mmCIF file of C-alpha atoms and ligand atoms in Angstrom:
data_model
loop_
_atom_site.group_PDB
_atom_site.id
_atom_site.type_symbol
_atom_site.label_atom_id
_atom_site.label_comp_id
_atom_site.label_asym_id
_atom_site.label_seq_id
_atom_site.Cartn_x
_atom_site.Cartn_y
_atom_site.Cartn_z
ATOM 1 C CA MET A 214 -24.473 -12.508 -5.657
ATOM 2 C CA LYS A 215 -23.597 -9.348 -7.428
ATOM 3 C CA CYS A 216 -21.275 -6.869 -5.844
ATOM 4 C CA LYS A 217 -21.707 -3.203 -5.350
ATOM 5 C CA SER A 218 -20.198 -1.069 -8.046
ATOM 6 C CA LEU A 219 -16.438 -1.217 -8.222
ATOM 7 C CA ALA A 220 -16.310 2.502 -7.549
ATOM 8 C CA ALA A 221 -17.932 1.841 -4.181
ATOM 9 C CA VAL A 222 -15.567 -1.024 -3.567
ATOM 10 C CA ALA A 223 -12.646 1.218 -4.426
ATOM 11 C CA LEU A 224 -13.559 3.431 -1.511
ATOM 12 C CA ALA A 225 -13.582 0.465 0.847
ATOM 13 C CA ALA A 226 -10.524 -1.514 1.812
ATOM 14 C CA LEU A 227 -9.058 -3.056 -1.307
ATOM 15 C CA SER A 228 -8.504 -6.315 0.542
ATOM 16 C CA ILE A 229 -12.249 -6.884 0.520
ATOM 17 C CA SER A 230 -12.754 -9.237 -2.332
ATOM 18 C CA CYS A 231 -16.218 -9.592 -3.762
ATOM 19 C CA GLY A 232 -15.801 -12.287 -6.368
ATOM 20 C CA LYS A 233 -18.485 -14.928 -6.766
ATOM 21 C CA SER A 234 -16.585 -17.183 -4.390
ATOM 22 C CA GLN A 235 -17.266 -14.669 -1.643
ATOM 23 C CA ALA A 236 -21.037 -15.035 -1.865
ATOM 24 C CA GLY A 237 -22.637 -15.067 1.534
ATOM 25 C CA ARG A 238 -19.670 -13.686 3.456
ATOM 26 C CA ASN A 239 -20.275 -10.702 5.577
ATOM 27 C CA GLY A 240 -18.050 -7.724 5.042
ATOM 28 C CA ALA A 241 -18.303 -7.052 1.330
ATOM 29 C CA ASP A 242 -22.033 -6.386 1.599
ATOM 30 C CA THR A 243 -22.285 -4.799 5.006
ATOM 31 C CA GLY A 244 -19.208 -2.662 4.812
ATOM 32 C CA ALA A 245 -18.189 -4.016 8.221
ATOM 33 C CA GLU A 246 -14.486 -4.042 7.615
ATOM 34 C CA ALA A 247 -13.223 -4.819 11.071
ATOM 35 C CA ASP A 248 -13.757 -8.579 10.930
ATOM 36 C CA VAL A 249 -12.754 -9.023 7.283
ATOM 37 C CA GLN A 250 -9.592 -11.016 6.838
ATOM 38 C CA PRO A 251 -7.310 -10.404 3.840
ATOM 39 C CA GLN A 252 -8.795 -12.445 1.025
ATOM 40 C CA PRO A 253 -7.004 -14.408 -1.636
ATOM 41 C CA ALA A 254 -7.158 -12.898 -5.099
ATOM 42 C CA ALA A 255 -10.625 -13.101 -6.625
ATOM 43 C CA GLU A 256 -11.062 -16.231 -8.679
ATOM 44 C CA VAL A 257 -11.422 -15.554 -12.366
ATOM 45 C CA SER A 258 -10.695 -17.653 -15.375
ATOM 46 C CA PHE A 259 -8.094 -16.462 -17.888
ATOM 47 C CA ASP A 260 -5.464 -18.608 -19.598
ATOM 48 C CA ALA A 261 -2.205 -16.663 -19.927
ATOM 49 C CA ASP A 262 -0.646 -19.277 -22.220
ATOM 50 C CA SER A 263 -3.626 -19.059 -24.543
ATOM 51 C CA ALA A 264 -3.281 -15.256 -24.648
ATOM 52 C CA TYR A 265 0.446 -15.655 -25.383
ATOM 53 C CA ALA A 266 -0.343 -18.040 -28.250
ATOM 54 C CA TYR A 267 -2.818 -15.492 -29.652
ATOM 55 C CA VAL A 268 -0.056 -12.861 -29.613
ATOM 56 C CA ALA A 269 2.449 -15.216 -31.272
ATOM 57 C CA ARG A 270 -0.067 -16.187 -33.945
ATOM 58 C CA GLN A 271 -0.532 -12.551 -34.986
ATOM 59 C CA VAL A 272 3.221 -11.944 -35.137
ATOM 60 C CA GLU A 273 3.562 -15.051 -37.352
ATOM 61 C CA PHE A 274 1.443 -13.389 -40.027
ATOM 62 C CA GLY A 275 4.194 -10.785 -40.347
ATOM 63 C CA PRO A 276 3.839 -7.034 -39.770
ATOM 64 C CA ARG A 277 0.133 -6.119 -40.059
ATOM 65 C CA VAL A 278 0.706 -2.944 -42.044
ATOM 66 C CA PRO A 279 -2.511 -1.763 -43.722
ATOM 67 C CA GLY A 280 -2.423 -2.804 -47.361
ATOM 68 C CA SER A 281 -0.108 -5.786 -46.812
ATOM 69 C CA THR A 282 -1.005 -9.444 -47.306
ATOM 70 C CA ALA A 283 -0.257 -10.138 -43.632
ATOM 71 C CA HIS A 284 -2.708 -7.404 -42.648
ATOM 72 C CA ARG A 285 -5.457 -8.819 -44.852
ATOM 73 C CA GLN A 286 -4.888 -12.390 -43.662
ATOM 74 C CA CYS A 287 -4.671 -11.460 -39.985
ATOM 75 C CA GLY A 288 -7.901 -9.451 -40.273
ATOM 76 C CA GLU A 289 -9.687 -12.502 -41.686
ATOM 77 C CA TRP A 290 -8.345 -14.629 -38.881
ATOM 78 C CA LEU A 291 -9.359 -12.155 -36.138
ATOM 79 C CA ALA A 292 -12.945 -12.052 -37.412
ATOM 80 C CA SER A 293 -13.081 -15.844 -37.675
ATOM 81 C CA GLU A 294 -11.724 -16.276 -34.134
ATOM 82 C CA LEU A 295 -14.397 -13.934 -32.739
ATOM 83 C CA ARG A 296 -17.057 -15.894 -34.642
ATOM 84 C CA ARG A 297 -15.633 -19.172 -33.348
ATOM 85 C CA HIS A 298 -16.064 -17.834 -29.824
ATOM 86 C CA GLY A 299 -19.713 -17.101 -30.469
ATOM 87 C CA ALA A 300 -19.569 -13.360 -30.975
ATOM 88 C CA GLU A 301 -21.861 -11.555 -33.384
ATOM 89 C CA VAL A 302 -19.254 -10.070 -35.717
ATOM 90 C CA THR A 303 -19.439 -6.817 -37.649
ATOM 91 C CA VAL A 304 -16.599 -5.676 -39.890
ATOM 92 C CA GLN A 305 -16.378 -1.991 -40.757
ATOM 93 C CA GLU A 306 -14.455 -1.508 -43.978
ATOM 94 C CA ALA A 307 -13.174 1.897 -44.994
ATOM 95 C CA THR A 308 -10.450 3.473 -47.054
ATOM 96 C CA LEU A 309 -8.783 5.934 -44.702
ATOM 97 C CA THR A 310 -6.386 8.657 -45.741
ATOM 98 C CA ALA A 311 -3.092 8.741 -43.869
ATOM 99 C CA PHE A 312 -1.218 11.968 -43.076
ATOM 100 C CA ASP A 313 1.020 11.381 -46.128
ATOM 101 C CA GLY A 314 -1.917 10.796 -48.437
ATOM 102 C CA THR A 315 -1.603 7.009 -48.495
ATOM 103 C CA GLN A 316 -4.979 5.318 -48.894
ATOM 104 C CA LEU A 317 -5.288 2.665 -46.197
ATOM 105 C CA PRO A 318 -7.656 -0.288 -46.651
ATOM 106 C CA ALA A 319 -8.837 -0.440 -43.045
ATOM 107 C CA ARG A 320 -11.075 -2.821 -41.151
ATOM 108 C CA ASN A 321 -12.458 -2.363 -37.671
ATOM 109 C CA ILE A 322 -13.526 -5.775 -36.405
ATOM 110 C CA ILE A 323 -16.262 -5.862 -33.769
ATOM 111 C CA GLY A 324 -17.391 -8.897 -31.794
ATOM 112 C CA SER A 325 -20.528 -8.496 -29.680
ATOM 113 C CA PHE A 326 -21.297 -10.710 -26.715
ATOM 114 C CA ASN A 327 -24.801 -10.681 -25.282
ATOM 115 C CA PRO A 328 -25.847 -8.262 -28.054
ATOM 116 C CA GLN A 329 -29.292 -7.807 -26.462
ATOM 117 C CA ALA A 330 -27.863 -5.875 -23.524
ATOM 118 C CA ALA A 331 -28.540 -2.174 -24.116
ATOM 119 C CA GLU A 332 -25.856 -0.944 -21.729
ATOM 120 C CA ARG A 333 -22.508 -2.085 -22.972
ATOM 121 C CA ILE A 334 -18.787 -2.055 -22.249
ATOM 122 C CA LEU A 335 -16.370 -1.561 -25.110
ATOM 123 C CA LEU A 336 -13.011 -3.352 -24.935
ATOM 124 C CA LEU A 337 -10.558 -2.378 -27.650
ATOM 125 C CA ALA A 338 -7.053 -2.765 -28.973
ATOM 126 C CA HIS A 339 -5.444 -1.795 -32.263
ATOM 127 C CA TRP A 340 -4.486 -4.715 -34.464
ATOM 128 C CA ASP A 341 -2.486 -2.888 -37.136
ATOM 129 C CA THR A 342 1.254 -2.417 -36.831
ATOM 130 C CA ARG A 343 3.507 0.498 -37.672
ATOM 131 C CA PRO A 344 5.105 0.517 -41.128
ATOM 132 C CA TRP A 345 8.255 2.247 -39.891
ATOM 133 C CA ALA A 346 10.526 1.306 -36.977
ATOM 134 C CA ASP A 347 11.437 4.977 -36.682
ATOM 135 C CA ASN A 348 12.436 4.807 -33.031
ATOM 136 C CA ASP A 349 15.117 2.200 -33.759
ATOM 137 C CA PRO A 350 18.632 3.200 -32.694
ATOM 138 C CA ASP A 351 19.823 1.905 -36.081
ATOM 139 C CA ARG A 352 18.699 4.407 -38.736
ATOM 140 C CA THR A 353 18.799 1.768 -41.443
ATOM 141 C CA ASN A 354 15.834 0.121 -39.683
ATOM 142 C CA HIS A 355 13.652 3.220 -39.856
ATOM 143 C CA SER A 356 12.108 2.175 -43.153
ATOM 144 C CA LYS A 357 11.391 -1.373 -41.916
ATOM 145 C CA PRO A 358 8.063 -2.347 -40.339
ATOM 146 C CA VAL A 359 7.587 -3.021 -36.623
ATOM 147 C CA PRO A 360 6.796 -6.679 -35.759
ATOM 148 C CA GLY A 361 4.272 -5.317 -33.251
ATOM 149 C CA ALA A 362 4.319 -8.088 -30.657
ATOM 150 C CA ASP A 363 3.635 -5.642 -27.832
ATOM 151 C CA ASP A 364 2.460 -2.707 -29.956
ATOM 152 C CA GLY A 365 -0.641 -4.215 -31.452
ATOM 153 C CA ALA A 366 -0.665 -7.959 -30.865
ATOM 154 C CA SER A 367 -0.565 -7.910 -27.051
ATOM 155 C CA GLY A 368 -3.847 -6.088 -26.440
ATOM 156 C CA THR A 369 -5.490 -7.942 -29.305
ATOM 157 C CA GLY A 370 -4.283 -11.265 -27.887
ATOM 158 C CA VAL A 371 -5.633 -10.527 -24.411
ATOM 159 C CA LEU A 372 -8.996 -9.575 -25.926
ATOM 160 C CA LEU A 373 -9.118 -12.797 -27.976
ATOM 161 C CA GLU A 374 -8.614 -14.789 -24.787
ATOM 162 C CA ILE A 375 -11.312 -12.712 -23.079
ATOM 163 C CA ALA A 376 -13.581 -13.587 -26.031
ATOM 164 C CA ARG A 377 -12.785 -17.265 -25.490
ATOM 165 C CA GLN A 378 -13.560 -16.939 -21.781
ATOM 166 C CA LEU A 379 -16.846 -15.158 -22.516
ATOM 167 C CA SER A 380 -17.803 -17.981 -24.866
ATOM 168 C CA LEU A 381 -17.452 -20.370 -21.914
ATOM 169 C CA SER A 382 -19.453 -18.172 -19.537
ATOM 170 C CA ASP A 383 -23.185 -18.616 -19.017
ATOM 171 C CA ASN A 384 -23.660 -15.111 -17.599
ATOM 172 C CA LYS A 385 -22.199 -12.853 -20.266
ATOM 173 C CA PRO A 386 -22.120 -9.124 -19.712
ATOM 174 C CA GLY A 387 -22.918 -6.827 -22.646
ATOM 175 C CA VAL A 388 -19.444 -6.552 -24.130
ATOM 176 C CA ASP A 389 -18.241 -5.373 -27.519
ATOM 177 C CA ILE A 390 -14.688 -6.297 -28.429
ATOM 178 C CA LEU A 391 -13.296 -3.867 -30.995
ATOM 179 C CA PHE A 392 -10.115 -4.468 -32.945
ATOM 180 C CA THR A 393 -9.268 -1.072 -34.389
ATOM 181 C CA ASP A 394 -7.231 -0.543 -37.522
ATOM 182 C CA ALA A 395 -4.887 2.226 -38.680
ATOM 183 C CA GLU A 396 -3.904 3.356 -35.187
ATOM 184 C CA ASP A 397 -0.180 3.318 -35.776
ATOM 185 C CA TYR A 398 0.215 5.029 -39.159
ATOM 186 C CA GLY A 399 0.750 8.405 -37.499
ATOM 187 C CA THR A 400 3.547 10.925 -37.482
ATOM 188 C CA ASP A 401 5.205 12.773 -34.633
ATOM 189 C CA GLY A 402 3.737 16.170 -33.877
ATOM 190 C CA ASP A 403 0.408 15.533 -35.633
ATOM 191 C CA ASP A 404 -2.080 14.190 -33.089
ATOM 192 C CA GLU A 405 -4.759 13.817 -35.771
ATOM 193 C CA SER A 406 -2.631 11.373 -37.767
ATOM 194 C CA TRP A 407 -3.062 8.527 -35.240
ATOM 195 C CA ALA A 408 -6.070 6.391 -34.326
ATOM 196 C CA LEU A 409 -7.739 6.710 -37.739
ATOM 197 C CA GLY A 410 -9.730 3.489 -37.327
ATOM 198 C CA THR A 411 -11.144 4.511 -33.978
ATOM 199 C CA ARG A 412 -12.086 7.938 -35.345
ATOM 200 C CA TYR A 413 -13.991 6.131 -38.087
ATOM 201 C CA PHE A 414 -15.670 3.884 -35.491
ATOM 202 C CA VAL A 415 -16.829 6.895 -33.484
ATOM 203 C CA GLN A 416 -18.319 8.473 -36.628
ATOM 204 C CA ASN A 417 -19.976 5.185 -37.618
ATOM 205 C CA ARG A 418 -20.780 3.627 -34.282
ATOM 206 C CA PRO A 419 -23.442 0.941 -33.883
ATOM 207 C CA GLU A 420 -26.936 2.409 -33.591
ATOM 208 C CA GLY A 421 -28.938 2.133 -30.384
ATOM 209 C CA VAL A 422 -25.926 1.200 -28.281
ATOM 210 C CA THR A 423 -24.856 3.063 -25.165
ATOM 211 C CA TYR A 424 -21.350 2.436 -23.959
ATOM 212 C CA ARG A 425 -21.002 3.019 -20.249
ATOM 213 C CA GLY A 426 -17.278 2.912 -20.759
ATOM 214 C CA ALA A 427 -14.421 1.799 -22.973
ATOM 215 C CA ILE A 428 -11.142 0.172 -21.993
ATOM 216 C CA LEU A 429 -8.209 0.263 -24.392
ATOM 217 C CA LEU A 430 -5.366 -2.227 -24.031
ATOM 218 C CA ASP A 431 -2.164 -1.007 -25.690
ATOM 219 C CA MET A 432 1.245 -2.553 -25.068
ATOM 220 C CA VAL A 433 0.087 -4.824 -22.271
ATOM 221 C CA GLY A 434 2.498 -7.717 -22.776
ATOM 222 C CA GLY A 435 5.957 -6.445 -21.894
ATOM 223 C CA LYS A 436 8.168 -8.261 -19.395
ATOM 224 C CA ASN A 437 8.737 -5.086 -17.401
ATOM 225 C CA ALA A 438 5.346 -3.499 -17.956
ATOM 226 C CA GLN A 439 3.926 -1.068 -15.426
ATOM 227 C CA PHE A 440 0.511 0.497 -15.842
ATOM 228 C CA ARG A 441 0.066 3.978 -14.446
ATOM 229 C CA ARG A 442 -3.062 6.144 -14.468
ATOM 230 C CA GLU A 443 -2.751 7.587 -17.968
ATOM 231 C CA TYR A 444 -3.410 11.325 -17.968
ATOM 232 C CA PHE A 445 -6.421 11.632 -20.345
ATOM 233 C CA SER A 446 -8.039 8.565 -18.775
ATOM 234 C CA GLN A 447 -7.687 10.019 -15.294
ATOM 235 C CA GLN A 448 -8.915 13.418 -16.507
ATOM 236 C CA TYR A 449 -11.976 12.309 -18.506
ATOM 237 C CA ALA A 450 -12.961 8.899 -17.102
ATOM 238 C CA PRO A 451 -11.728 8.891 -13.480
ATOM 239 C CA GLN A 452 -14.493 6.553 -12.255
ATOM 240 C CA LEU A 453 -13.586 3.953 -14.827
ATOM 241 C CA VAL A 454 -9.898 4.221 -13.926
ATOM 242 C CA ASP A 455 -10.854 3.774 -10.263
ATOM 243 C CA ALA A 456 -13.007 0.764 -11.085
ATOM 244 C CA VAL A 457 -10.311 -0.991 -13.129
ATOM 245 C CA TRP A 458 -7.588 -0.175 -10.601
ATOM 246 C CA ALA A 459 -9.885 -1.511 -7.846
ATOM 247 C CA ALA A 460 -10.309 -4.678 -9.902
ATOM 248 C CA ALA A 461 -6.505 -4.883 -10.073
ATOM 249 C CA GLY A 462 -6.387 -4.764 -6.281
ATOM 250 C CA MET A 463 -9.031 -7.463 -6.040
ATOM 251 C CA ALA A 464 -7.144 -9.626 -8.547
ATOM 252 C CA GLY A 465 -3.929 -9.284 -6.544
ATOM 253 C CA GLU A 466 -2.316 -7.182 -9.291
ATOM 254 C CA GLY A 467 -1.976 -3.929 -7.369
ATOM 255 C CA ALA A 468 1.786 -3.878 -7.931
ATOM 256 C CA LEU A 469 1.419 -3.925 -11.728
ATOM 257 C CA PHE A 470 -1.302 -1.241 -11.726
ATOM 258 C CA SER A 471 0.393 1.680 -10.062
ATOM 259 C CA ASN A 472 -1.510 4.648 -8.681
ATOM 260 C CA GLU A 473 1.094 7.030 -10.092
ATOM 261 C CA LEU A 474 -0.047 9.374 -12.820
ATOM 262 C CA GLY A 475 1.237 8.305 -16.224
ATOM 263 C CA GLY A 476 1.935 10.472 -19.235
ATOM 264 C CA ALA A 477 -0.655 11.952 -21.592
ATOM 265 C CA ILE A 478 -0.803 9.535 -24.509
ATOM 266 C CA THR A 479 -2.448 10.294 -27.840
ATOM 267 C CA ASP A 480 -4.137 6.973 -28.468
ATOM 268 C CA ASP A 481 -7.423 5.371 -29.530
ATOM 269 C CA HIS A 482 -9.144 6.234 -26.251
ATOM 270 C CA VAL A 483 -8.830 9.981 -26.956
ATOM 271 C CA GLU A 484 -11.017 9.591 -30.063
ATOM 272 C CA LEU A 485 -13.663 7.822 -27.957
ATOM 273 C CA ILE A 486 -13.513 10.534 -25.286
ATOM 274 C CA LYS A 487 -13.952 13.187 -27.993
ATOM 275 C CA GLY A 488 -16.993 11.204 -29.136
ATOM 276 C CA GLY A 489 -18.535 11.285 -25.654
ATOM 277 C CA ILE A 490 -17.604 7.760 -24.531
ATOM 278 C CA PRO A 491 -15.726 7.601 -21.200
ATOM 279 C CA ALA A 492 -12.564 5.742 -22.165
ATOM 280 C CA ILE A 493 -9.313 4.739 -20.512
ATOM 281 C CA ASP A 494 -5.974 3.493 -21.790
ATOM 282 C CA ILE A 495 -4.137 0.677 -20.041
ATOM 283 C CA ILE A 496 -0.667 1.261 -21.454
ATOM 284 C CA THR A 497 2.880 0.814 -20.279
ATOM 285 C CA PHE A 498 4.489 4.225 -20.167
ATOM 286 C CA ASP A 499 6.973 5.564 -17.668
ATOM 287 C CA PRO A 500 6.945 9.372 -17.374
ATOM 288 C CA ALA A 501 10.680 9.222 -16.581
ATOM 289 C CA ASN A 502 11.732 6.870 -19.390
ATOM 290 C CA GLY A 503 8.882 6.917 -21.886
ATOM 291 C CA PHE A 504 7.783 3.810 -23.747
ATOM 292 C CA PRO A 505 9.808 0.582 -23.442
ATOM 293 C CA PRO A 506 13.109 0.577 -25.375
ATOM 294 C CA TYR A 507 11.775 -1.768 -28.089
ATOM 295 C CA TRP A 508 8.838 0.553 -28.894
ATOM 296 C CA HIS A 509 8.678 1.369 -32.623
ATOM 297 C CA THR A 510 11.841 -0.644 -33.257
ATOM 298 C CA VAL A 511 12.417 -3.905 -35.125
ATOM 299 C CA ASN A 512 12.868 -5.524 -31.687
ATOM 300 C CA ASP A 513 9.196 -5.335 -30.732
ATOM 301 C CA ASP A 514 9.023 -9.110 -31.077
ATOM 302 C CA MET A 515 8.066 -12.123 -28.955
ATOM 303 C CA SER A 516 11.344 -11.973 -27.006
ATOM 304 C CA ASN A 517 9.899 -9.059 -25.033
ATOM 305 C CA ILE A 518 6.515 -10.634 -24.371
ATOM 306 C CA SER A 519 5.636 -12.161 -21.017
ATOM 307 C CA ALA A 520 2.769 -14.598 -20.561
ATOM 308 C CA LYS A 521 2.755 -13.510 -16.921
ATOM 309 C CA THR A 522 2.011 -9.885 -17.819
ATOM 310 C CA LEU A 523 -0.666 -10.919 -20.319
ATOM 311 C CA GLY A 524 -2.227 -13.112 -17.638
ATOM 312 C CA SER A 525 -2.190 -10.334 -15.063
ATOM 313 C CA VAL A 526 -3.919 -7.892 -17.395
ATOM 314 C CA GLY A 527 -6.410 -10.562 -18.453
ATOM 315 C CA ARG A 528 -7.311 -11.437 -14.874
ATOM 316 C CA VAL A 529 -7.794 -7.764 -14.028
ATOM 317 C CA MET A 530 -10.122 -7.368 -17.003
ATOM 318 C CA MET A 531 -12.099 -10.506 -16.110
ATOM 319 C CA THR A 532 -12.362 -9.317 -12.493
ATOM 320 C CA TYR A 533 -13.691 -6.000 -13.743
ATOM 321 C CA LEU A 534 -16.228 -7.706 -16.029
ATOM 322 C CA ASN A 535 -17.374 -10.069 -13.277
ATOM 323 C CA ASN A 536 -18.251 -7.120 -11.069
ATOM 324 C CA ILE A 537 -20.071 -4.714 -13.357
HETATM 325 C C1 LIG B 90 2.088 8.712 -29.942
HETATM 326 O O1 LIG B 90 3.201 8.264 -30.051
HETATM 327 C C2 LIG B 90 1.727 10.087 -30.344
HETATM 328 N N1 LIG B 90 1.100 8.004 -29.459
HETATM 329 C C3 LIG B 90 1.289 6.659 -29.056
HETATM 330 C C4 LIG B 90 0.138 5.867 -29.461
HETATM 331 C C5 LIG B 90 0.638 4.551 -29.830
HETATM 332 C C6 LIG B 90 1.455 4.274 -30.849
HETATM 333 N N2 LIG B 90 0.347 3.448 -29.216
HETATM 334 C C7 LIG B 90 0.987 2.495 -29.811
HETATM 335 N N3 LIG B 90 1.672 2.976 -30.799
HETATM 336 ZN ZN1 LIG B 91 2.842 2.161 -31.986
#
């Protein structure tokens, strides 16, 4: 049984679960809410420990600063992992010019599942890491690179585990997983200096593909993460925000996905929105306190990463994918 669209479900009581295990129940299909009991969280498959290992593996390469050996090696590994999970892999290579004139050898890595499907969902995360820990309280760290456990590796790790889950599924949706490069080489006050890889992707997107939506995962592994409705997402792709937040309710993760409005974050999704693709950003950002304290510091390492958070985000994404 396939469910109604998540947007429709969002309007109904969030306790109505419509996972495959609910097939044949009344309530989800008829809209008769009165006799529907609270349901356990929808059953989806996602291995949080596997996602955690994927994050740790990236951090082990060292900071993935464009031009570095760690960056080159990690890029090779990401493409090979997608291939191992049965994706059709395309690598976009480009030399991108940073705000300071540095020439960045960039690679966007795309893994397509069920490539025949014309209508597709784009799932993305940046895999590069910032060359400067310029938010570190210790100024002497400002010239050091960020380890990028949360800022980079977390979203990428969740998407690798989603790729593994899709490889095991016999009913794959049309999904493109995009690892974007050169997101984090930007400078404060210059919005155009960020998300260079995604801008390149939008200008060189696969032909004949329509994306019904794009979901960006950025900093989705923190121990104290909280995902609010990011401003640009809510403004330009409200139905997709509703659908993912409804999936969070169905997955029993309503507490992690808050209905509060988050800040306006210049991130990869903004480039997609500018290119006409409805895109949202799942990102931990507290309007009162900003990004987590380790953000753009040398402390963005595995000590701040929670398998539980990775698992929650992964289950929400799988719930969303199972219901499109
Ligand atoms: C700015 O700081 C302008 N944007 C945040 C985008 C970002 C950086 N995401 C991760 N690192
Ligand atoms: Zn960053």
